XYZ file of C-alpha atoms in Angstrom:
731
model
C -35.917 63.943 -155.647
C -37.057 65.827 -158.714
C -36.539 65.339 -162.390
C -33.953 68.090 -162.286
C -31.734 65.872 -160.190
C -31.198 63.623 -163.191
C -30.077 66.441 -165.454
C -26.718 68.187 -165.271
C -26.480 69.732 -161.831
C -25.067 73.062 -162.952
C -25.873 73.513 -166.678
C -24.967 76.470 -168.850
C -27.731 78.798 -170.038
C -28.875 78.349 -173.684
C -27.146 80.711 -176.137
C -30.310 82.013 -177.842
C -34.069 82.172 -177.414
C -34.552 79.397 -179.963
C -32.069 77.233 -178.074
C -34.413 77.392 -175.091
C -36.848 75.295 -177.126
C -34.337 72.558 -177.863
C -35.295 69.186 -176.450
C -38.985 69.987 -175.933
C -41.557 67.585 -177.338
C -44.256 68.995 -179.697
C -46.788 69.649 -176.917
C -44.212 71.171 -174.555
C -42.991 73.369 -177.422
C -46.568 74.509 -178.020
C -46.791 75.529 -174.365
C -43.458 77.353 -174.579
C -44.432 79.363 -177.654
C -48.057 80.139 -176.682
C -47.234 83.480 -175.093
C -50.438 85.393 -175.797
C -53.972 85.021 -174.522
C -55.231 82.529 -171.945
C -53.478 79.148 -172.001
C -54.519 76.038 -170.094
C -52.013 73.189 -169.793
C -53.516 69.869 -168.698
C -50.414 67.997 -167.594
C -50.402 64.406 -166.409
C -47.958 63.138 -163.802
C -44.382 62.972 -165.083
C -45.115 64.766 -168.352
C -42.669 67.628 -167.797
C -45.062 70.428 -166.843
C -42.459 72.393 -164.886
C -40.075 72.053 -167.810
C -42.764 73.302 -170.199
C -43.764 76.384 -168.206
C -40.238 77.412 -167.194
C -39.138 77.141 -170.834
C -42.246 79.152 -171.772
C -41.247 81.979 -169.445
C -37.582 81.771 -170.437
C -38.394 81.754 -174.154
C -40.622 84.804 -173.748
C -37.926 86.646 -171.792
C -35.041 85.653 -174.076
C -37.081 86.552 -177.185
C -37.816 89.995 -175.740
C -41.586 89.368 -175.612
C -41.783 89.319 -171.804
C -39.995 91.610 -169.385
C -38.667 89.529 -166.457
C -39.984 91.933 -163.832
C -43.473 91.847 -165.353
C -43.906 88.076 -164.919
C -45.328 86.523 -161.764
C -45.191 82.739 -161.564
C -47.248 81.350 -158.702
C -47.117 77.905 -157.152
C -48.062 76.308 -153.847
C -44.889 75.477 -151.928
C -41.669 77.316 -151.232
C -39.789 74.280 -152.536
C -41.613 74.400 -155.885
C -41.121 78.164 -156.143
C -37.428 77.769 -155.352
C -37.041 75.044 -157.965
C -38.781 77.229 -160.534
C -36.477 80.176 -159.791
C -33.471 77.869 -160.071
C -34.564 76.524 -163.455
C -35.314 80.000 -164.786
C -31.882 81.149 -163.679
C -30.287 78.201 -165.514
C -32.241 79.166 -168.648
C -30.987 82.744 -168.520
C -34.259 84.247 -167.248
C -33.239 85.577 -163.859
C -35.337 88.351 -162.359
C -38.682 86.592 -162.845
C -40.757 86.481 -159.678
C -41.658 82.890 -158.714
C -43.555 82.789 -155.438
C -46.318 81.103 -153.519
C -49.692 82.868 -153.347
C -48.992 83.757 -149.715
C -45.489 85.056 -150.376
C -46.604 87.245 -153.276
C -49.592 88.572 -151.330
C -47.506 89.271 -148.218
C -45.019 91.379 -150.188
C -47.862 93.444 -151.631
C -49.563 93.741 -148.255
C -46.379 94.942 -146.543
C -45.783 97.509 -149.293
C -49.307 98.897 -149.573
C -50.525 98.638 -145.970
C -49.198 102.079 -144.883
C -50.875 103.688 -147.899
C -54.158 101.768 -147.679
C -54.636 101.494 -143.913
C -51.879 103.442 -142.203
C -49.287 102.377 -139.673
C -47.393 99.118 -139.704
C -48.763 95.748 -140.783
C -49.978 93.670 -137.789
C -47.655 90.880 -136.695
C -48.026 87.640 -138.654
C -48.320 84.565 -136.419
C -46.514 81.433 -137.587
C -48.872 78.952 -135.908
C -52.465 79.538 -134.950
C -52.979 76.510 -132.700
C -52.132 78.411 -129.469
C -54.614 81.117 -130.380
C -57.251 78.447 -131.025
C -56.482 76.978 -127.591
C -56.967 80.436 -126.048
C -60.280 80.794 -127.916
C -61.403 77.406 -126.556
C -60.497 78.476 -123.022
C -62.446 81.715 -123.476
C -65.472 79.694 -124.668
C -64.973 77.158 -121.806
C -64.708 74.330 -124.336
C -62.203 71.561 -123.572
C -60.166 70.398 -126.574
C -57.455 67.734 -126.577
C -54.434 68.055 -128.896
C -56.112 66.192 -131.733
C -59.254 68.301 -131.482
C -57.150 71.468 -131.440
C -55.583 70.473 -134.772
C -58.990 69.581 -136.215
C -60.624 72.843 -135.145
C -57.645 74.793 -136.509
C -58.094 73.008 -139.848
C -61.797 73.931 -139.862
C -60.974 77.597 -139.296
C -58.439 77.508 -142.132
C -60.957 75.824 -144.457
C -63.592 78.426 -143.576
C -61.279 81.313 -144.351
C -59.996 80.030 -147.709
C -63.576 79.299 -148.793
C -64.546 82.813 -147.598
C -66.999 81.477 -145.011
C -67.668 83.719 -142.010
C -68.363 82.217 -138.546
C -72.116 82.751 -138.777
C -72.263 80.733 -142.003
C -69.980 77.878 -140.955
C -72.661 75.340 -140.003
C -74.615 75.852 -143.241
C -71.467 75.745 -145.402
C -70.212 72.550 -143.738
C -73.589 70.876 -144.222
C -73.811 71.978 -147.851
C -70.400 70.527 -148.717
C -70.860 67.346 -146.688
C -67.952 68.287 -144.445
C -67.650 66.240 -141.247
C -67.125 68.671 -138.368
C -64.857 67.462 -135.546
C -67.243 69.052 -133.018
C -70.784 70.336 -133.083
C -70.926 72.926 -135.923
C -72.332 75.527 -133.544
C -69.283 75.055 -131.293
C -66.923 75.354 -134.245
C -68.639 78.600 -135.279
C -68.316 79.929 -131.724
C -64.623 79.015 -131.549
C -64.031 80.559 -134.971
C -65.687 83.831 -133.983
C -63.770 83.996 -130.692
C -60.505 83.232 -132.507
C -61.122 86.198 -134.829
C -61.914 88.453 -131.841
C -58.678 87.450 -130.105
C -56.667 88.236 -133.240
C -58.122 91.712 -133.400
C -57.525 92.298 -129.665
C -53.891 91.217 -129.979
C -53.288 93.005 -133.300
C -52.078 89.891 -135.119
C -52.983 88.234 -138.415
C -52.681 84.668 -139.695
C -51.657 83.285 -143.103
C -55.214 83.244 -144.446
C -55.575 86.915 -143.427
C -52.654 87.724 -145.709
C -54.785 86.682 -148.692
C -58.041 88.089 -147.312
C -56.533 91.514 -146.552
C -54.757 91.691 -149.918
C -58.047 90.887 -151.651
C -59.843 93.538 -149.584
C -57.279 96.230 -150.445
C -57.271 95.420 -154.166
C -61.094 95.426 -154.216
C -61.463 98.693 -152.320
C -58.532 100.688 -153.695
C -58.614 100.782 -157.474
C -55.467 102.927 -157.547
C -53.507 100.245 -155.707
C -54.977 97.507 -157.895
C -53.871 99.391 -161.007
C -50.398 99.850 -159.560
C -50.081 96.074 -159.040
C -51.433 95.398 -162.544
C -48.942 97.822 -164.072
C -46.147 95.890 -162.346
C -47.278 92.386 -163.328
C -48.435 91.908 -166.921
C -48.176 88.147 -167.250
C -49.192 85.361 -164.843
C -48.374 81.658 -164.678
C -50.117 79.473 -162.079
C -48.801 75.984 -161.401
C -50.844 73.210 -159.682
C -54.005 75.077 -160.635
C -56.177 72.155 -159.495
C -55.225 73.091 -155.907
C -56.452 76.696 -156.058
C -58.926 77.687 -153.339
C -61.792 80.147 -153.930
C -59.836 82.806 -152.029
C -56.710 82.319 -154.136
C -58.800 82.383 -157.305
C -60.318 85.696 -156.221
C -56.845 87.142 -155.618
C -55.714 85.952 -159.046
C -58.728 87.605 -160.683
C -57.880 90.907 -158.967
C -54.267 90.669 -160.113
C -55.419 90.093 -163.680
C -58.148 92.701 -163.905
C -59.640 92.715 -167.423
C -56.569 91.134 -169.014
C -56.206 87.537 -170.155
C -52.424 87.104 -170.113
C -52.672 83.982 -168.003
C -51.243 80.462 -168.241
C -52.533 77.818 -165.815
C -51.152 74.314 -165.377
C -52.779 71.415 -163.578
C -54.152 67.894 -163.466
C -57.576 67.219 -161.973
C -56.479 63.647 -161.235
C -53.946 64.997 -158.737
C -56.478 66.955 -156.666
C -55.684 65.705 -153.154
C -56.139 68.800 -150.986
C -59.890 69.409 -151.103
C -59.984 69.160 -147.289
C -58.067 72.460 -147.243
C -60.524 74.158 -149.604
C -58.743 73.357 -152.881
C -61.010 72.603 -155.822
C -60.311 71.511 -159.408
C -63.404 73.400 -160.621
C -61.361 76.447 -161.617
C -59.170 74.237 -163.831
C -62.091 72.283 -165.283
C -64.114 75.461 -165.945
C -61.204 77.379 -167.467
C -62.442 76.887 -171.039
C -65.912 78.094 -170.040
C -64.527 81.266 -168.463
C -62.052 81.795 -171.315
C -63.638 80.583 -174.594
C -60.608 81.743 -176.562
C -58.140 79.716 -174.507
C -55.510 77.469 -176.015
C -55.615 74.088 -174.272
C -52.549 71.845 -174.444
C -52.574 68.303 -173.065
C -49.314 66.739 -171.925
C -49.620 62.943 -171.740
C -46.096 61.745 -172.645
C -44.851 60.373 -169.345
C -41.059 60.704 -169.096
C -40.884 59.648 -165.467
C -42.330 56.171 -165.140
C -41.902 52.846 -166.902
C -44.780 51.464 -169.031
C -45.579 49.017 -166.226
C -45.981 51.787 -163.648
C -47.952 53.942 -166.090
C -50.237 51.007 -166.885
C -51.110 50.630 -163.194
C -51.658 54.385 -162.840
C -53.992 54.441 -165.846
C -55.773 51.389 -164.460
C -56.421 53.146 -161.155
C -58.052 56.095 -162.889
C -60.003 53.876 -165.296
C -62.144 52.838 -162.312
C -62.650 56.386 -161.033
C -65.929 58.291 -160.964
C -66.894 61.919 -160.791
C -66.087 65.116 -162.630
C -62.316 64.934 -162.221
C -62.371 61.374 -163.568
C -64.264 62.536 -166.659
C -61.326 64.801 -167.493
C -58.507 62.428 -166.657
C -55.498 62.048 -168.921
C -54.364 58.683 -170.277
C -50.597 58.660 -169.835
C -48.245 57.159 -172.443
C -44.868 56.099 -171.082
C -41.797 57.242 -173.013
C -39.419 55.015 -171.070
C -38.095 51.537 -171.740
C -40.039 48.655 -170.188
C -39.265 47.891 -166.565
C -40.276 45.324 -163.986
C -43.917 44.680 -163.173
C -45.222 46.186 -159.922
C -44.758 43.815 -156.999
C -47.655 43.111 -154.628
C -46.921 41.730 -151.156
C -49.224 40.639 -148.339
C -47.977 40.335 -144.737
C -49.468 38.911 -141.562
C -49.071 42.134 -139.584
C -47.649 45.676 -139.804
C -44.272 44.933 -138.142
C -43.753 42.099 -140.631
C -44.645 44.491 -143.470
C -42.094 47.044 -142.231
C -39.391 44.408 -141.816
C -40.146 43.020 -145.277
C -39.780 46.487 -146.825
C -36.525 47.097 -144.938
C -35.073 43.767 -146.127
C -35.968 44.499 -149.748
C -34.470 47.984 -149.480
C -31.251 46.643 -147.957
C -30.944 44.256 -150.914
C -31.680 47.034 -153.420
C -29.012 49.277 -151.893
C -26.569 46.358 -151.928
C -27.349 45.883 -155.643
C -26.238 49.456 -156.364
C -29.425 51.543 -156.130
C -28.671 54.685 -154.057
C -30.693 54.939 -150.843
C -31.680 58.469 -151.898
C -33.524 56.987 -154.889
C -35.850 54.930 -152.694
C -38.984 56.068 -150.866
C -41.530 54.532 -148.509
C -44.880 56.278 -148.812
C -47.781 55.886 -146.388
C -51.230 57.370 -145.818
C -50.693 58.913 -142.366
C -47.626 60.206 -140.547
C -48.367 57.860 -137.625
C -47.226 54.954 -139.825
C -43.698 56.367 -140.022
C -42.268 55.183 -136.705
C -42.407 51.453 -137.406
C -40.540 51.958 -140.713
C -37.933 54.188 -139.090
C -37.166 51.413 -136.625
C -37.123 48.690 -139.289
C -34.695 50.658 -141.477
C -32.471 51.472 -138.513
C -32.390 47.792 -137.538
C -31.426 46.913 -141.128
C -28.647 49.528 -141.136
C -30.282 51.582 -143.917
C -30.010 55.425 -143.777
C -33.260 57.367 -144.084
C -34.753 60.848 -143.895
C -38.202 62.075 -142.910
C -40.011 64.206 -145.466
C -42.216 67.054 -144.280
C -40.024 67.896 -141.302
C -38.235 71.232 -140.878
C -37.033 72.855 -144.106
C -33.464 71.837 -144.886
C -31.792 75.246 -144.678
C -33.737 76.095 -141.491
C -32.290 73.119 -139.590
C -29.956 74.247 -136.771
C -27.174 71.865 -137.827
C -27.331 73.169 -141.420
C -27.170 76.801 -140.303
C -24.243 75.984 -138.022
C -22.466 74.043 -140.778
C -22.987 76.954 -143.166
C -21.378 79.323 -140.673
C -18.415 76.950 -140.262
C -17.927 76.675 -144.032
C -18.174 80.451 -144.399
C -15.527 80.945 -141.710
C -13.261 78.351 -143.334
C -13.647 80.053 -146.715
C -12.611 83.359 -145.159
C -9.839 82.238 -142.800
C -9.020 78.739 -144.126
C -5.353 79.518 -144.680
C -4.897 79.672 -140.889
C -6.964 76.547 -140.136
C -4.922 73.405 -139.379
C -7.993 71.284 -140.139
C -7.490 72.055 -143.820
C -3.755 71.321 -143.985
C -4.221 67.891 -145.543
C -7.323 68.751 -147.583
C -6.253 68.836 -151.219
C -9.581 69.545 -152.930
C -13.001 71.043 -152.219
C -14.776 67.818 -151.110
C -11.994 66.951 -148.669
C -12.039 70.524 -147.315
C -15.792 70.275 -146.701
C -15.411 66.880 -145.042
C -12.692 68.288 -142.809
C -14.782 71.302 -141.761
C -17.959 69.295 -141.191
C -16.122 66.631 -139.193
C -15.904 69.313 -136.535
C -19.696 69.646 -136.664
C -20.423 65.949 -136.201
C -20.075 64.440 -139.677
C -18.386 61.033 -139.857
C -17.669 58.761 -142.794
C -20.066 56.172 -141.379
C -23.619 56.966 -140.210
C -24.401 56.621 -136.496
C -26.313 53.536 -135.373
C -30.012 53.735 -134.657
C -32.577 56.415 -135.447
C -33.664 59.735 -133.991
C -32.147 63.211 -133.783
C -28.506 62.107 -134.011
C -29.160 60.250 -137.269
C -31.160 63.180 -138.701
C -28.320 65.627 -137.962
C -25.807 63.307 -139.614
C -28.051 62.979 -142.702
C -28.174 66.782 -143.034
C -24.384 67.092 -142.907
C -23.977 64.153 -145.306
C -26.222 65.981 -147.795
C -23.820 68.945 -147.724
C -20.849 66.620 -148.290
C -22.538 65.058 -151.330
C -23.454 68.496 -152.680
C -19.808 69.564 -152.400
C -18.737 66.487 -154.384
C -21.267 67.205 -157.146
C -20.356 70.901 -157.187
C -16.645 70.169 -157.482
C -17.263 67.696 -160.309
C -19.305 70.260 -162.243
C -17.135 73.335 -161.491
C -13.470 72.469 -161.861
C -11.315 74.592 -159.611
C -14.226 75.621 -157.397
C -13.266 77.001 -153.995
C -14.918 76.943 -150.584
C -16.037 80.495 -151.270
C -17.760 79.376 -154.472
C -19.540 76.603 -152.558
C -20.678 79.004 -149.837
C -22.131 81.310 -152.520
C -23.933 78.321 -154.045
C -25.350 77.358 -150.628
C -26.538 80.929 -150.037
C -28.283 80.945 -153.394
C -29.871 77.559 -152.703
C -31.017 78.682 -149.255
C -32.648 81.747 -150.774
C -34.446 79.513 -153.302
C -35.105 76.733 -150.739
C -33.392 74.367 -153.207
C -32.235 71.683 -150.793
C -29.568 69.145 -151.759
C -30.450 65.500 -152.038
C -30.074 63.600 -148.799
C -28.542 60.153 -149.330
C -31.081 58.174 -147.380
C -34.372 56.401 -147.974
C -37.209 58.921 -147.881
C -40.098 58.289 -145.491
C -43.081 60.443 -146.428
C -46.832 60.662 -146.378
C -48.549 60.482 -149.742
C -49.592 64.127 -149.427
C -46.041 65.354 -148.774
C -44.656 63.205 -151.626
C -46.547 65.128 -154.298
C -44.183 66.731 -156.801
C -41.357 64.302 -156.000
C -40.103 61.121 -157.659
C -37.777 58.201 -156.974
C -36.421 55.175 -158.841
C -38.031 52.850 -156.290
C -41.275 53.459 -154.386
C -42.776 51.298 -151.647
C -46.489 52.021 -151.168
C -47.221 50.515 -147.759
C -50.396 49.979 -145.758
C -52.544 49.803 -148.910
C -55.449 48.120 -147.112
C -59.097 48.938 -146.550
C -59.414 51.351 -143.632
C -56.159 53.053 -144.528
C -56.550 53.419 -148.300
C -59.246 54.652 -148.485
C -58.958 55.987 -144.951
C -61.760 54.984 -142.586
C -63.325 58.429 -142.346
C -63.691 58.799 -146.131
C -67.431 58.171 -146.436
C -68.850 60.134 -149.353
C -68.241 59.321 -153.022
C -66.187 62.508 -153.349
C -63.989 61.570 -150.388
C -63.472 58.034 -151.700
C -62.443 59.390 -155.105
C -59.954 61.758 -153.493
C -58.403 58.761 -151.734
C -58.112 57.016 -155.109
C -56.372 60.082 -156.542
C -54.021 60.059 -153.551
C -52.995 56.479 -154.361
C -52.585 57.522 -158.011
C -50.191 60.255 -156.905
C -48.252 57.648 -154.931
C -48.021 55.255 -157.887
C -46.827 57.991 -160.248
C -43.913 58.889 -157.934
C -42.104 55.709 -159.088
C -39.761 55.739 -162.062
C -39.075 52.021 -162.363
C -39.664 49.821 -159.325
C -43.027 49.907 -157.550
C -43.840 47.698 -154.571
C -47.353 47.719 -153.083
C -48.007 46.017 -149.749
C -50.589 45.565 -147.020
C -50.915 43.730 -143.714
C -53.780 41.465 -142.660
C -53.659 42.651 -139.041
C -52.162 45.541 -137.130
C -50.188 43.604 -134.519
C -48.555 40.175 -134.354
C -51.139 37.604 -133.334
C -54.014 39.944 -134.202
C -57.111 38.899 -136.137
C -56.321 38.837 -139.885
C -59.472 40.747 -140.799
C -58.005 43.301 -143.201
C -58.186 43.093 -146.977
C -56.256 44.855 -149.745
C -57.588 48.221 -150.851
C -60.589 48.122 -153.166
C -58.599 50.433 -155.452
C -56.425 47.454 -156.414
C -59.395 45.328 -157.496
C -58.879 44.189 -161.069
C -55.314 45.492 -161.060
C -53.399 43.178 -158.748
C -53.107 39.503 -159.643
C -56.026 37.357 -158.517
C -58.499 40.208 -158.103
C -61.599 41.190 -160.064
C -62.466 44.730 -161.132
C -65.486 46.204 -159.381
C -65.985 49.147 -161.724
C -64.992 49.699 -165.332
C -64.874 52.844 -167.412
C -63.796 53.819 -170.878
C -60.823 56.099 -171.315
C -61.655 59.629 -170.281
C -59.217 62.413 -171.048
C -58.194 61.211 -174.475
C -54.846 61.668 -176.165
C -52.489 64.556 -175.773
C -52.549 67.453 -178.178
C -53.621 71.025 -178.674
C -57.044 72.639 -178.797
C -57.216 76.270 -179.795
C -59.952 78.541 -178.585
C -62.315 80.680 -180.609
C -60.430 83.564 -182.128
C -56.971 82.106 -181.489
C -54.473 81.582 -184.247
C -55.336 77.959 -184.828
C -58.985 78.465 -185.868
C -62.129 77.351 -184.109
C -62.481 75.355 -180.946
C -62.262 71.583 -181.163
C -65.284 70.052 -179.466
C -64.948 66.508 -178.276
C -67.993 64.344 -177.841
C -68.096 61.905 -174.958
C -67.954 58.898 -177.310
C -66.757 58.780 -180.901
C -68.578 56.264 -183.145
C -66.435 53.277 -184.075
C -65.628 53.302 -187.801
C -64.134 50.699 -190.088
C -60.449 51.436 -190.580
C -60.724 50.173 -194.192
C -63.919 51.689 -195.633
C -64.913 54.184 -192.932
C -68.431 52.774 -192.331
C -69.860 53.170 -188.815
C -69.619 49.871 -186.950
C -72.392 48.564 -184.709
C -71.660 44.840 -184.454
C -69.583 43.955 -181.371
C -67.351 41.577 -183.333
C -66.691 44.151 -186.030
C -65.925 46.820 -183.432
C -63.402 44.461 -181.881
C -61.679 44.081 -185.274
C -62.191 47.790 -186.095
C -63.265 46.801 -189.609
C -66.285 45.392 -191.419
C -66.474 41.613 -191.607
C -66.415 41.821 -195.429
C -63.531 44.278 -195.696
C -60.126 42.811 -196.555
C -57.967 41.744 -193.628
C -54.261 42.490 -193.331
C -53.853 39.843 -190.667
C -50.536 38.061 -190.213
C -51.727 34.459 -190.631
C -48.579 32.998 -189.099
C -48.922 35.241 -186.050
C -52.582 34.284 -185.715
C -51.725 30.567 -185.708
C -48.963 31.061 -183.109
C -51.423 32.965 -180.910
C -53.992 30.173 -181.262
C -51.429 27.537 -180.270
C -50.370 29.584 -177.264
C -54.032 30.131 -176.275
C -54.662 26.363 -176.363
C -51.797 25.800 -173.909
C -53.110 28.509 -171.579
C -56.638 27.103 -171.694
C -55.375 23.622 -170.877
C -53.364 24.925 -167.943
C -56.292 26.808 -166.459
C -58.906 24.159 -167.242
C -61.052 26.736 -169.057
C -62.429 26.974 -172.598
C -60.109 28.698 -175.062
C -62.394 31.725 -175.503
C -61.922 32.532 -171.786
C -58.294 33.343 -172.576
C -59.047 35.427 -175.678
C -61.861 35.122 -178.211
C -61.099 34.391 -181.866
C -62.021 37.964 -182.774
C -59.565 39.350 -180.196
C -56.779 37.086 -181.504
C -57.570 38.258 -185.039
C -57.443 41.881 -183.889
C -54.060 41.255 -182.239
C -52.728 39.489 -185.352
C -53.899 42.387 -187.543
C -52.453 45.090 -185.284
C -49.243 43.159 -184.440
C -48.624 45.487 -181.473
C -45.028 46.504 -180.759
C -45.511 47.751 -177.215
C -47.814 47.608 -174.227
C -49.687 50.767 -175.174
C -50.673 49.364 -178.583
C -51.735 46.036 -177.071
C -53.774 47.675 -174.306
C -55.761 49.698 -176.871
C -57.028 46.582 -178.691
C -60.689 45.894 -177.800
C -60.979 42.677 -175.840
C -57.655 43.144 -174.033
C -58.869 44.326 -170.648
C -56.803 45.209 -167.595
C -57.017 41.718 -166.091
C -56.067 39.870 -169.274
C -53.374 42.420 -170.035
C -51.779 41.857 -166.623
C -52.039 38.085 -167.023
C -51.127 37.531 -170.651
C -49.673 40.791 -172.003
C -45.995 39.847 -171.741
C -46.580 36.515 -173.540
C -48.613 38.103 -176.339
C -46.043 40.834 -176.971
C -43.270 38.220 -177.046
C -45.184 36.189 -179.657
C -45.846 39.321 -181.731
C -42.093 40.056 -181.636
C -41.345 36.574 -182.951
C -39.996 35.383 -179.611
C -40.908 32.482 -177.372
C -43.251 33.461 -174.530
C -41.781 33.308 -171.056
C -44.389 30.750 -170.063
C -46.131 33.107 -167.647
C -49.821 33.372 -167.145
C -50.390 30.131 -165.256
C -51.280 31.976 -162.079
C -53.780 34.718 -161.745
């Protein structure tokens, strides 16, 4: 699911260029109107980055500033590129190229190869694993299936980091990369793999980028031809750019600076493939005149989910953590995240399936629920548990929707019915478009009730059910729509890889869930050894695992359930513990690491020479100043109050007394001194601030993550003049 799913399915294009800007928040509007010079958008999860950049392109096109054919928008998946093209079309900016790096490079390579090299472009292989197996056989090295995948990944990493076989061992050692085999063997396999490609006149996906880079570097006439075609570039998910992709981008740009990049260092989860956030974090250094816009208003997740996400990053270390963004939820409060511990993995899967069955029975669509796990091997046990509970599901990361055989066959059947439907007895009793589609697809295996069990039969039914639901939505949005209209819509969606929503619970790995969102998310297997994964050893690898969990948390709109099992199998030793990443965040745990807020608030920073004046330089820590007289504060108590001890207080005395009475009750319940709940200074600070929401309360010094989780709801209730719910007894 994407945010677009919750908007009108088939909206009308805005009437004017200015209308394109309607509904954007101040920071998104700044992105949309910053059409000149380098622009860097630091966009937290759920802050509407795709909305901002598509409206930016559409505004530029509709205002006549950008020519559609001169814009190249680049992202990392066909799905994301298809969604971007769909949104641009809805905004009246059709004709803009939105592609992946590989797709854009392949088009250029196919066009310029005869001119640059001569002859036809070598055949592109879809999968390189067979060629790697042949290279291993030639080197007389035995590799099992797992080792074949690992060696293939090493070859891909080497190529995107522009590492040749002779340099592999040194490069792996320098980056702390754990080789699946002896580095010398990997280098030998890599070299042999390259020799076999040349002998067989084939290229792989990484070669598409490498060869395009080589042509643009060597042939200035071709480079200028490309640059005359594309004048303006937008790069989404810029934190995932590899050195090779960055080099290609630089060659596309030439000496120009008409570039807008969008990313979030805290969502860097593909470094094992060669991706690095350094290009995003160094953007201001490379482009001193850049406009930097920070998007921190989270429109996706509830304050409770956002609070957990911010808490995860507050414990992070490293360069990406130093540039993290503190999200501010724009949604109404929702339920607190639920934490569940199970004796073993089957019990965890059954517990999730039971909860999901109850949620679906309460009215939450199955398509708005996801189960996310660290590795694909965890999927099977959840498939079985959902099937046993009678809950429909779909696997994410499998074959692309419109490439599935049953979808292609269904499309052909619908096309035939649209053309010859008047002679088809199947359609005699079908009075509207949805009933016509149901009638046609019933001949392809669709039934009103899903088949029992799991496996291929269920997956085929889910695909056909998705087409039925799309027909219902299409008919509701386009009154009088015909089968022919629906077929045209399907063709357009297939071209854009804009798949319909499947009405089943999504099962997905955390990596494949990036860019998606659901009302309800189950994060399962969140235990040491799985999160972080066992083979994450270095500090950098551990931090990437933390970011991966952060991505999982920020997929949830409202309900978030986090679980772990104490053992793998029933009767096994209960020697597992919850992930260290939850320390200090889940009830009853203590934080192991604490950090001050890193990325700061949202807003706009203009570069040197840009229209807004000089660059804004942020120091790592701003001195605390009295909010009354402005004097620098050094005393810990004064800093907690954010005012000098002698400066007048605007404290609500009645609120302060109610807080003190509540604190006494909490202290008595826990058998601790009152100051262990909150100190007098913290209560005074709360009474002076009288916070209205969780964000305001969390910013008060002395209200840490643990106390916020334990007492926040009670304190906010008291500040609102209500009776506390009586929570906080347990920890």
